[in-house]
């Protein structure tokens, strides 16, 4: 029997985020340790990005201008949207697993830990395989920036940086509100997929082709047009379509505030509704 | 085994059909997804038709609309995600119990899944097509022939999707973890089935690749037959191609099941 060791003697008290860091580090290690699976995942994820790009390119294979943009210009829209969506997916995409935890009753384990539920769920995993897909988005963005005529100035650089940060935050919020609603739906994840993944699809499109209901839904309620299309128009010096003026590109921080308020509201409602798995 | 074999699979088909009636909310969620994606596709594809000058590769706004809403409606019935319960049963070894039953595992799986899929036509395909046609209109054939052949083609498409996903699952006899293949299936199936862009808009090299896979048989060909984009002998040709894929995938599935069964290791006691 050794003498009891007090934690304070071993070293400094662990930081507030040490727990989250340890979980994320272990997740990253575990993904890399199954090498062949990890390589398959990385390549599948790259193919996802390429196919999404191909879906846009195929339409421009038939016509040169669609919704007022050429394929070169659309690369910019696609690049921003897909890069930011992939990064959000990398960090919080696994919120999609919530219905599985609820149905299996394993969510209750999260409640036993002295950490906020949402923060635990968000940091419960990190999908490194999405890196290749983000790479496709980044490549499209870089190509789009270099082959289009953009009048570079402090304000365009600032707009681009602001857009990348805000668009990622908007997509992340989409995953969070969808997770909150799962507490009510249980079996109906497809309902929220319509807006989360439909939103991603919408974000890569030229919003000029949308009907008025789509402009309301994906322009303002879920501000998808603000993530990539309007900033791209602003960078290219093009006017916005009816109802979506291009100065809205500077309003992405407001969109972030709105969508995160909505997301956290939905999350709180969901958590309050949850009765436990009966374990 | 000889007497009453067919009714067994028919009963499994009916059981699958009935099982789905228990999840109305899931069906509603699926319908909302169909409609949202449908209207986004309408926006992009209609704009493409108009930008090309009223017609692109033979598609007008009306026939493009028919393609969009029929394909969206079929989405709940065609397995384009590569997931199937059997994959988990092979991974855990539970499939050993299935082999003890006096039914063919492959046919029982495909029959049950097809039953679920045919049920999904009612809450998802019918409202998708109805709402789509009311909202934006669509051009559909006025003679009965395309609908009759189309119904056969649609059913064949549904079954092919499950006989193909069955192949993804039984590879698990050798690989144990089939998630990588399942994800790969999910990634390419929708694209080659013509989910987001009809395959006749593909450049010829990409079209050739698509036609070399079973995926257009799941969705594109049934839509082409139902909308009378393909008629007469050519339509029978498409259905013939579908039946060839159905036969091929069922045969390969049967062989993999027979061989894989000997590879099966059941963990634990």
XYZ file of C-alpha atoms in Angstrom:
548
model
C 0.000 0.000 0.000
C 1.575 3.244 -1.121
C 0.915 6.605 0.344
C -2.106 8.334 -1.183
C -1.133 10.811 -3.863
C -3.001 14.080 -4.126
C -3.658 15.422 -7.561
C -2.346 18.819 -6.578
C 1.014 17.225 -5.920
C 1.301 15.707 -9.392
C 1.204 19.010 -11.190
C -0.904 22.019 -11.970
C -4.661 21.579 -12.088
C -5.809 20.684 -15.620
C -7.104 23.630 -17.677
C -10.760 24.130 -18.413
C -10.446 22.684 -21.892
C -8.015 19.877 -21.108
C -10.817 17.306 -21.191
C -12.032 18.384 -24.618
C -8.467 18.500 -25.940
C -7.772 14.987 -24.683
C -10.938 13.619 -26.347
C -10.199 15.320 -29.670
C -6.571 14.187 -29.645
C -7.627 10.601 -28.988
C -10.211 10.788 -31.785
C -7.595 12.013 -34.234
C -5.172 9.278 -33.184
C -7.818 6.570 -33.476
C -8.761 7.641 -37.018
C -5.183 7.549 -38.201
C -4.381 4.223 -36.601
C -6.637 2.230 -38.971
C -4.520 3.308 -41.882
C -6.286 1.600 -44.799
C -9.726 2.649 -43.550
C -8.484 6.198 -43.099
C -7.103 6.301 -46.638
C -10.414 4.939 -48.033
C -12.276 7.607 -46.046
C -9.970 10.369 -47.271
C -10.414 9.317 -50.898
C -14.218 8.894 -50.629
C -14.417 12.352 -49.146
C -12.327 13.786 -52.001
C -14.652 12.080 -54.514
C -17.643 13.676 -52.745
C -16.086 17.102 -53.325
C -15.249 16.331 -56.957
C -18.750 15.022 -57.718
C -20.350 18.082 -56.145
C -18.128 20.228 -58.348
C -19.018 18.060 -61.365
C -22.744 18.607 -60.728
C -22.165 22.341 -61.114
C -19.783 21.962 -64.060
C -22.169 19.665 -65.997
C -24.748 22.452 -66.253
C -22.105 24.890 -67.505
C -21.069 22.204 -69.965
C -24.472 22.862 -71.617
C -24.669 26.661 -71.309
C -22.028 29.366 -70.862
C -23.911 31.725 -68.545
C -26.272 30.543 -65.803
C -27.974 32.938 -63.408
C -25.690 35.736 -64.641
C -22.441 33.925 -63.855
C -19.919 32.015 -65.969
C -18.312 28.763 -64.779
C -15.128 30.656 -63.841
C -17.152 32.956 -61.617
C -19.201 30.125 -60.147
C -15.962 28.430 -59.065
C -15.625 31.244 -56.559
C -19.127 30.618 -55.175
C -18.573 26.859 -55.059
C -15.122 27.245 -53.506
C -16.233 29.430 -50.593
C -19.391 27.400 -49.941
C -17.770 23.979 -50.079
C -14.638 24.957 -48.157
C -16.650 26.490 -45.319
C -19.251 23.711 -45.248
C -16.510 21.048 -45.120
C -14.746 22.804 -42.240
C -18.018 23.113 -40.306
C -18.735 19.454 -41.079
C -15.235 18.504 -39.874
C -15.818 20.099 -36.478
C -19.541 19.693 -35.766
C -20.916 17.411 -38.517
C -21.064 14.499 -36.093
C -23.976 16.271 -34.338
C -25.841 14.233 -36.983
C -25.197 11.179 -34.791
C -27.471 12.525 -32.059
C -30.565 10.502 -33.143
C -28.474 7.310 -32.844
C -27.418 8.266 -29.296
C -31.013 9.115 -28.370
C -32.434 5.868 -29.778
C -29.716 3.726 -28.183
C -30.071 5.569 -24.859
C -26.338 6.328 -24.824
C -26.951 10.079 -24.693
C -27.593 9.766 -20.961
C -23.892 9.066 -20.441
C -23.142 12.627 -21.554
C -25.340 13.904 -18.751
C -23.122 12.222 -16.149
C -20.162 14.431 -17.017
C -19.786 17.904 -15.522
C -19.552 19.614 -18.913
C -22.179 21.352 -21.076
C -23.984 18.813 -23.252
C -23.637 20.726 -26.524
C -19.931 21.355 -26.017
C -19.409 17.669 -25.276
C -21.324 16.618 -28.363
C -19.421 19.075 -30.570
C -16.062 17.955 -29.247
C -16.961 14.253 -29.105
C -15.360 13.663 -32.484
C -13.514 15.347 -35.331
C -13.861 13.940 -38.817
C -10.386 14.259 -40.287
C -11.560 12.492 -43.453
C -13.338 15.718 -44.435
C -9.939 17.363 -44.933
C -9.720 16.157 -48.533
C -13.161 17.537 -49.310
C -12.164 20.872 -47.798
C -9.105 20.631 -50.051
C -11.327 20.457 -53.155
C -13.208 23.537 -51.916
C -9.954 25.376 -51.205
C -8.567 24.504 -54.647
C -11.759 25.785 -56.344
C -11.556 28.973 -54.298
C -7.886 29.594 -55.132
C -8.490 28.914 -58.835
C -11.622 31.076 -58.742
C -9.698 33.938 -57.127
C -6.850 33.740 -59.625
C -8.749 33.398 -62.936
C -11.317 36.114 -62.254
C -10.645 39.826 -62.415
C -10.850 41.065 -58.862
C -9.829 44.575 -57.880
C -7.819 43.782 -54.778
C -7.912 46.304 -51.967
C -8.029 46.251 -48.196
C -11.794 45.991 -48.287
C -11.889 42.987 -50.663
C -9.334 41.111 -48.535
C -11.328 41.989 -45.430
C -14.566 40.851 -47.090
C -13.039 37.521 -48.109
C -11.670 36.860 -44.616
C -14.947 37.896 -42.995
C -16.904 35.670 -45.389
C -14.797 32.573 -44.726
C -15.191 32.934 -40.957
C -18.899 33.812 -41.018
C -19.877 31.194 -43.609
C -18.213 28.468 -41.532
C -20.055 29.724 -38.442
C -23.383 29.734 -40.329
C -22.953 26.141 -41.548
C -21.920 25.029 -38.052
C -25.084 26.597 -36.620
C -27.140 24.630 -39.151
C -25.819 21.376 -37.685
C -26.584 22.596 -34.162
C -30.220 23.608 -34.696
C -30.785 20.372 -36.609
C -29.410 18.442 -33.627
C -31.752 20.313 -31.253
C -34.774 19.348 -33.344
C -33.774 15.658 -33.245
C -34.969 15.488 -29.623
C -38.495 15.932 -31.012
C -38.143 14.024 -34.285
C -36.205 10.891 -33.175
C -36.850 9.160 -36.522
C -37.129 12.186 -38.766
C -33.552 13.304 -39.435
C -34.405 13.689 -43.104
C -36.548 16.689 -42.210
C -33.523 18.653 -41.026
C -31.284 17.177 -43.741
C -33.503 19.055 -46.179
C -32.162 22.325 -44.767
C -28.654 21.339 -43.657
C -27.636 19.482 -46.828
C -30.203 21.231 -49.004
C -28.648 24.421 -47.628
C -25.184 23.325 -48.706
C -26.542 22.576 -52.181
C -28.273 25.981 -52.232
C -25.114 27.768 -51.054
C -23.172 26.550 -54.103
C -25.856 27.806 -56.514
C -26.353 31.163 -58.173
C -29.249 32.512 -56.130
C -30.390 34.622 -59.113
C -32.191 31.533 -60.466
C -34.255 31.058 -57.293
C -37.985 31.649 -57.034
C -39.202 34.095 -54.364
C -39.997 31.378 -51.743
C -36.476 29.955 -52.174
C -34.993 33.453 -51.807
C -36.896 33.891 -48.531
C -35.959 30.411 -47.256
C -32.299 30.228 -48.304
C -31.601 33.952 -48.554
C -32.874 35.050 -45.158
C -34.338 32.310 -42.900
C -31.300 30.093 -43.457
C -28.879 32.681 -44.868
C -27.236 30.440 -47.474
C -27.008 33.090 -50.210
C -24.910 35.178 -47.815
C -22.314 32.459 -47.300
C -20.822 32.487 -50.787
C -22.990 33.845 -53.599
C -23.379 37.462 -52.484
C -19.760 37.824 -51.283
C -18.624 36.423 -54.653
C -20.775 38.961 -56.498
C -19.289 41.734 -54.361
C -15.733 40.521 -55.058
C -16.479 40.345 -58.785
C -18.132 43.768 -58.754
C -21.463 42.387 -60.049
C -24.930 43.578 -58.951
C -27.209 41.247 -56.991
C -30.512 39.870 -58.309
C -33.898 41.270 -57.270
C -34.322 41.065 -53.495
C -30.662 40.248 -52.819
C -28.513 43.398 -53.264
C -24.779 42.685 -53.139
C -24.099 44.993 -50.157
C -25.735 42.247 -48.088
C -22.338 40.541 -48.423
C -21.182 42.789 -45.567
C -24.075 41.644 -43.381
C -22.805 38.097 -42.803
C -21.952 38.845 -39.122
C -25.627 39.723 -38.577
C -26.595 36.459 -40.279
C -24.229 34.617 -37.925
C -25.868 36.270 -34.898
C -29.351 35.366 -36.120
C -28.612 31.741 -37.057
C -26.681 31.040 -33.835
C -29.465 32.560 -31.750
C -31.882 30.294 -33.610
C -29.559 27.281 -33.236
C -29.020 27.725 -29.490
C -32.742 28.367 -29.001
C -33.612 25.133 -30.796
C -30.963 23.288 -28.831
C -32.338 24.525 -25.487
C -35.883 23.579 -26.476
C -34.704 20.124 -27.467
C -32.712 19.503 -24.305
C -35.646 20.613 -22.133
C -37.937 18.277 -24.015
C -35.630 15.296 -23.538
C -36.874 12.854 -20.908
C -33.924 10.466 -20.813
C -33.429 7.045 -22.318
C -35.062 5.199 -19.409
C -31.746 3.662 -18.387
C -39.436 -26.068 -49.524
C -41.021 -26.525 -52.959
C -44.598 -25.864 -51.953
C -45.359 -22.386 -50.764
C -41.899 -20.904 -51.385
C -43.135 -17.909 -53.297
C -45.727 -16.918 -50.654
C -42.915 -16.744 -48.054
C -41.082 -14.024 -49.969
C -44.381 -12.377 -50.794
C -45.205 -12.311 -47.074
C -41.776 -10.816 -46.290
C -42.444 -8.194 -48.969
C -45.796 -7.376 -47.340
C -44.173 -7.325 -43.870
C -41.587 -4.821 -45.090
C -44.396 -2.725 -46.555
C -46.330 -2.766 -43.268
C -43.250 -2.067 -41.147
C -42.863 1.332 -42.769
C -46.377 2.442 -41.821
C -45.052 2.720 -38.243
C -42.867 5.742 -39.044
C -45.146 8.496 -40.356
C -42.886 11.290 -39.075
C -39.877 9.822 -40.865
C -41.928 9.699 -44.048
C -42.988 13.334 -43.565
C -39.361 14.349 -43.028
C -38.409 12.554 -46.211
C -41.146 14.335 -48.129
C -39.939 17.749 -46.904
C -36.418 16.842 -48.051
C -37.723 15.707 -51.453
C -39.599 18.964 -51.957
C -36.760 21.250 -50.811
C -34.213 19.594 -53.063
C -36.846 19.398 -55.808
C -37.431 23.145 -55.866
C -33.673 23.852 -55.785
C -33.261 21.492 -58.766
C -36.163 23.217 -60.520
C -34.403 26.569 -60.111
C -31.055 25.406 -61.502
C -32.276 23.056 -64.236
C -35.068 25.313 -65.525
C -32.524 28.151 -65.715
C -30.228 25.828 -67.685
C -33.001 24.915 -70.156
C -33.919 28.589 -70.626
C -30.291 29.705 -70.968
C -29.821 27.055 -73.669
C -32.828 28.433 -75.579
C -35.943 26.451 -74.535
C -34.356 23.018 -74.897
C -31.240 21.245 -73.652
C -30.428 17.740 -74.968
C -34.112 17.289 -75.808
C -35.352 18.433 -72.389
C -37.905 21.242 -72.344
C -39.008 22.944 -69.136
C -41.992 20.537 -68.974
C -40.031 17.312 -69.452
C -37.233 18.556 -67.163
C -39.887 19.120 -64.504
C -41.193 15.565 -65.008
C -37.618 14.245 -64.604
C -37.081 16.299 -61.430
C -40.281 15.332 -59.623
C -40.293 11.669 -60.610
C -36.660 11.257 -59.559
C -37.287 13.132 -56.291
C -40.328 10.970 -55.655
C -38.366 7.759 -56.229
C -35.686 8.852 -53.780
C -37.416 7.234 -50.821
C -37.669 3.916 -52.637
C -34.292 3.525 -54.322
C -31.370 2.677 -52.044
C -28.691 5.210 -52.961
C -26.960 5.287 -49.576
C -25.583 1.738 -49.581
C -26.866 1.080 -46.057
C -28.740 -2.111 -45.258
C -29.401 -3.854 -41.910
C -27.820 -7.068 -43.188
C -24.365 -5.426 -43.177
C -24.519 -5.068 -39.373
C -25.784 -8.634 -38.978
C -22.812 -9.938 -40.960
C -20.408 -7.798 -38.926
C -21.758 -9.060 -35.599
C -22.270 -12.637 -36.798
C -26.051 -12.479 -36.195
C -26.468 -13.530 -39.817
C -25.685 -17.078 -38.651
C -29.227 -17.152 -37.245
C -30.603 -16.020 -40.612
C -28.844 -18.945 -42.279
C -30.652 -21.350 -39.942
C -34.045 -20.217 -41.209
C -35.653 -22.199 -44.036
C -35.520 -19.242 -46.426
C -32.898 -17.965 -48.817
C -31.121 -15.082 -47.022
C -30.543 -13.126 -50.217
C -34.121 -13.338 -51.505
C -35.582 -12.703 -48.052
C -33.438 -9.565 -47.618
C -34.244 -8.192 -51.055
C -37.975 -8.981 -50.682
C -38.246 -7.240 -47.276
C -36.334 -4.172 -48.422
C -38.348 -3.976 -51.656
C -41.556 -4.108 -49.590
C -40.403 -1.120 -47.522
C -39.423 0.690 -50.706
C -42.740 0.127 -52.486
C -44.570 1.448 -49.421
C -42.464 4.617 -49.531
C -43.914 5.383 -52.970
C -47.245 6.216 -51.312
C -46.179 8.889 -48.781
C -43.218 10.205 -50.773
C -43.537 9.688 -54.520
C -47.227 10.515 -54.867
C -47.118 13.834 -52.912
C -43.777 14.852 -54.487
C -45.123 14.393 -57.998
C -48.485 15.963 -57.116
C -47.021 19.054 -55.423
C -44.340 19.454 -58.085
C -46.801 19.251 -60.946
C -49.222 21.667 -59.279
C -46.472 24.171 -58.460
C -44.491 24.242 -61.707
C -46.354 21.930 -64.120
C -44.869 18.965 -65.943
C -45.163 17.277 -69.315
C -46.254 13.651 -69.061
C -47.254 11.159 -71.785
C -50.960 10.925 -72.696
C -50.982 7.272 -73.742
C -51.103 4.303 -71.342
C -48.104 2.395 -72.793
C -45.299 4.412 -71.089
C -47.037 4.044 -67.722
C -47.466 0.269 -68.047
C -43.880 -0.354 -69.128
C -42.797 2.377 -66.696
C -44.351 0.545 -63.748
C -42.351 -2.575 -64.636
C -39.222 -0.470 -65.072
C -39.784 1.317 -61.752
C -40.212 -1.940 -59.855
C -37.118 -3.366 -61.543
C -35.177 -0.220 -60.598
C -36.200 -0.562 -56.938
C -35.196 -4.230 -56.778
C -31.870 -3.620 -58.602
C -30.926 -0.995 -56.017
C -31.382 -3.568 -53.233
C -29.789 -6.485 -55.086
C -26.760 -4.206 -55.621
C -26.631 -2.939 -52.024
C -26.832 -6.597 -50.977
C -23.475 -7.066 -52.738
C -21.990 -4.244 -50.649
C -23.198 -6.007 -47.489
C -21.964 -9.531 -48.320
C -18.459 -8.280 -49.084
C -18.485 -8.015 -45.272
C -17.919 -11.793 -45.088
C -14.340 -11.013 -46.113
C -13.815 -7.417 -44.969
C -15.887 -7.326 -41.727
C -15.968 -3.487 -41.891
C -17.700 -2.426 -45.123
C -18.235 1.241 -44.245
C -15.611 2.395 -46.752
C -17.344 0.578 -49.632
C -20.751 1.719 -48.424
C -19.636 5.355 -48.457
C -18.102 4.923 -51.903
C -21.399 3.431 -53.133
C -23.289 6.381 -51.644
C -20.979 8.880 -53.329
C -21.102 7.500 -56.867
C -24.601 5.936 -56.998
C -26.607 9.170 -56.931
C -24.337 10.832 -59.472
C -24.482 7.965 -61.996
C -28.183 7.274 -61.312
C -28.860 10.789 -62.593
C -30.046 12.220 -59.286
C -28.810 15.797 -59.657
C -28.243 16.064 -63.407
C -29.848 13.705 -65.973
C -27.121 11.521 -67.469
C -27.929 12.620 -71.027
C -26.388 15.976 -70.049
C -23.084 14.192 -69.346
C -20.257 14.490 -71.885
C -19.975 11.236 -73.892
C -16.993 9.799 -71.959
C -18.752 10.284 -68.628
C -22.000 8.916 -70.050
C -20.144 5.769 -71.151
C -18.820 5.285 -67.600
C -22.303 5.772 -66.135
C -23.838 3.270 -68.556
C -21.263 0.668 -67.568
C -22.656 0.689 -64.000
C -26.011 -0.578 -62.648
C -26.863 2.896 -61.269
C -28.787 4.370 -64.258
C -30.967 1.218 -64.146
C -32.088 2.223 -60.644
C -33.412 5.686 -61.396
C -32.610 7.211 -64.802
C -34.050 4.432 -66.995
C -37.364 4.149 -65.098
C -37.745 7.937 -65.339
C -36.903 7.876 -69.068
C -39.512 5.157 -69.692
C -42.216 6.739 -67.488
C -41.837 10.184 -69.056
C -41.715 8.690 -72.583
C -38.348 10.312 -73.191
C -37.488 6.841 -74.474
C -40.295 5.034 -76.331
C -40.953 1.967 -78.480
C -38.202 -0.570 -79.015
C -35.653 1.647 -77.256
C -37.820 1.650 -74.124
C -38.016 -2.147 -74.176
C -34.237 -2.070 -74.655
C -33.790 -0.059 -71.423
C -36.008 -2.457 -69.504
C -33.984 -5.320 -71.010
C -30.772 -3.715 -69.718
C -32.421 -3.409 -66.294
C -33.328 -7.098 -66.226
C -29.780 -7.985 -67.268
C -28.433 -5.990 -64.282
C -31.048 -7.533 -62.015
C -30.013 -11.047 -63.092
C -26.302 -10.251 -62.844
C -26.473 -8.682 -59.385
C -28.692 -11.483 -58.043
C -26.361 -14.151 -59.465
C -23.192 -12.534 -58.086
C -24.970 -12.011 -54.771
C -25.937 -15.681 -54.667
C -22.364 -16.825 -55.393
C -20.868 -14.455 -52.801
C -23.399 -15.696 -50.228
C -22.561 -19.357 -50.868
C -18.798 -18.794 -50.704
C -18.916 -16.143 -47.969
C -21.029 -18.300 -45.692
C -18.031 -20.616 -45.289
C -15.870 -17.632 -44.359
C -18.291 -16.469 -41.671
C -16.788 -16.279 -38.236
C -19.104 -15.787 -35.308
C -17.391 -14.036 -32.435
C -18.047 -15.087 -28.853
C -19.953 -18.031 -27.463
